[in-house]
XYZ file of C-alpha atoms in Angstrom:
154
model
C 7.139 -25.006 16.093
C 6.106 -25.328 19.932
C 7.601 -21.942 20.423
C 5.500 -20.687 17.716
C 2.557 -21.761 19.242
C 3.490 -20.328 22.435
C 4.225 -17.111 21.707
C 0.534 -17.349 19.713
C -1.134 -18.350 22.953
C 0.633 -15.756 24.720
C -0.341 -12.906 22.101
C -4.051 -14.088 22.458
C -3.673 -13.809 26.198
C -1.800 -10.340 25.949
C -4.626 -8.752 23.739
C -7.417 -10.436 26.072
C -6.051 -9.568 29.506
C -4.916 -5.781 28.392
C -7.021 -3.886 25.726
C -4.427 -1.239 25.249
C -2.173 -3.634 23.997
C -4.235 -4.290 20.974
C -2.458 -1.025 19.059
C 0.789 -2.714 19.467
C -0.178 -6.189 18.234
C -1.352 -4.679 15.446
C 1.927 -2.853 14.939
C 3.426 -6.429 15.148
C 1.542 -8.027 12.605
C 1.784 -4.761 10.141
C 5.949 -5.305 10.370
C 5.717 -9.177 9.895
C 3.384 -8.377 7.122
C 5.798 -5.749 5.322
C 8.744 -8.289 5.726
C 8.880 -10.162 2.793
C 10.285 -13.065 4.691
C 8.261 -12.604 7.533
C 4.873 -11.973 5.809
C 3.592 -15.567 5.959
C 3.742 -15.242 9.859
C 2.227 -11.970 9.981
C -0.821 -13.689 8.455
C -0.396 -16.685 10.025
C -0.876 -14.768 13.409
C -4.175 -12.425 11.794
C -5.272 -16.503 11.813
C -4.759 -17.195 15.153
C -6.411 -14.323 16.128
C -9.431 -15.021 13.995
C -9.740 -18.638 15.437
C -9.073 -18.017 18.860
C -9.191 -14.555 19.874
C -12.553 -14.301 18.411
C -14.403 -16.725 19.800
C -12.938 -15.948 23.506
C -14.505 -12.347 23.046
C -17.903 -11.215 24.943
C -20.030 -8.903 22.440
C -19.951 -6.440 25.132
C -18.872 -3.031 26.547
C -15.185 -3.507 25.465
C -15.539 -4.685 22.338
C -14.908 -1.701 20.678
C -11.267 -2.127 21.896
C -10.502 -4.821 19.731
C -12.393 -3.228 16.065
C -8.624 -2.304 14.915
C -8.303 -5.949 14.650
C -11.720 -7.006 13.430
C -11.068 -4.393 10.533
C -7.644 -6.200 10.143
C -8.494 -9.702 9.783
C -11.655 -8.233 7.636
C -8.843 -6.733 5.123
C -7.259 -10.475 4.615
C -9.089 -11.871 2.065
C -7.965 -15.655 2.400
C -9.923 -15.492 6.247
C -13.248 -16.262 5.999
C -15.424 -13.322 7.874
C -18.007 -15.103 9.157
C -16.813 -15.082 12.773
C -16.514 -11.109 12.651
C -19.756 -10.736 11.419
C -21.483 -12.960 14.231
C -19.509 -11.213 16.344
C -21.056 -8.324 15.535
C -23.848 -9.568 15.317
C -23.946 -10.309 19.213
C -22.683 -6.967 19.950
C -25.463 -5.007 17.976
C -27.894 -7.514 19.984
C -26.452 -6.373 22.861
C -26.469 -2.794 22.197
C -30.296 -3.036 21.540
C -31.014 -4.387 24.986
C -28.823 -1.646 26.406
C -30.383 0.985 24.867
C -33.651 -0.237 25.889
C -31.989 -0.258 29.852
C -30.500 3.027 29.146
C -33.208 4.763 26.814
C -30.601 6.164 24.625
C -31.812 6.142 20.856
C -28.180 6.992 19.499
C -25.741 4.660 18.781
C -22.039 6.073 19.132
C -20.301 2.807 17.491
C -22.590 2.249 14.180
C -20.520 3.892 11.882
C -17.217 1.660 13.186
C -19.375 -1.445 12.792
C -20.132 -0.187 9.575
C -17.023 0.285 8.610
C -16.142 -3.161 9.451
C -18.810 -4.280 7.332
C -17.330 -2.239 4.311
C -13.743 -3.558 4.557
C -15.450 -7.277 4.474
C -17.795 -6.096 1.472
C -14.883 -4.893 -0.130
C -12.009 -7.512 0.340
C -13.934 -10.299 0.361
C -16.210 -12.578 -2.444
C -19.859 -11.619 -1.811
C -20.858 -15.130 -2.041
C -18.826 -15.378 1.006
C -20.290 -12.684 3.442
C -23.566 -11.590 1.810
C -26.221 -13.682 4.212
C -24.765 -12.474 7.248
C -23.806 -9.256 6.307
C -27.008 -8.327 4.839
C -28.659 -10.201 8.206
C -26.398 -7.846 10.209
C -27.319 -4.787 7.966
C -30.804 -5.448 7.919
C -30.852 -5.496 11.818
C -28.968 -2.026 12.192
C -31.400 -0.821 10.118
C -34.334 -1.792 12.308
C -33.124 -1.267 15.799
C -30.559 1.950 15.443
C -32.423 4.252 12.271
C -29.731 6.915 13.909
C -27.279 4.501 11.687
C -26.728 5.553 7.685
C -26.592 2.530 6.052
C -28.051 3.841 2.231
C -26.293 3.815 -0.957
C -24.423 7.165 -1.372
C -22.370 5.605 -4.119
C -23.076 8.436 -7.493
């Protein structure tokens, strides 16, 4: 068990210290996933990344590095997605006061943070994720109207 939690710690480090290493994690927890014997782990470690490599994030430039994950943990069900939304959250927050440094009306990364928002809306009880996902929606829609956030469901 103490090697377990090692080698978590030390996967948390990896993907913080280098964020082209965040492909290959992924790649590790899509085996352990497929393994039917190894598939408990696999989520296990989705977790561990939820509750600790979350929360050690900065909503800032390099965020965007680690999205293949958010959209990852977003696709578990059984992890709540409240700490990807505030995450989010922070970054959009962030982006505003850039934009406002920078002048730039266009927002590159909307439709990724949308996306996000999708995979939660779709694996995940609404009851769950609808206050801050609709607080997180309702923001993009004020501060980036570059950002297509309608219905286009027929």
């Amino acid at each position: 068990m103490v090697i377990i939690m090692v080698m978590q710690a030390w996967l948390v480090s990896l993907a913080l210290q280098f964020r082209r290493l965040v492909p290959c994690l992924l790649m590790l927890v899509d085996k352990l996933l497929l393994c039917e014997e190894h598939s408990v782990l696999g989520e296990h470690l989705l977790q561990v990344f939820n509750a600790d490599l979350l929360r050690q994030l900065a909503p800032d430039k390099h965020l965007p590095a680690y999205f293949l994950i958010l959209e990852r943990i977003a696709e578990n069900g059984r992890i709540p997605p409240g700490a990807i939304v505030d995450l989010l959250i922070a970054y959009s927050r962030n982006q505003v006061i850039a934009s406002e440094t920078t002048a730039s009306g266009l927002w590159i990364r909307g439709s990724q943070v949308l996306l996000i928002c999708r995979t939660i809306m779709v694996h995940h009880y609404s009851s769950r994720a609808f206050h801050s996902l609709s607080t997180l929606l309702a923001f993009l829609v004020v501060y980036f109207p570059d950002v297509e956030v309608q219905d286009t469901a027929r």
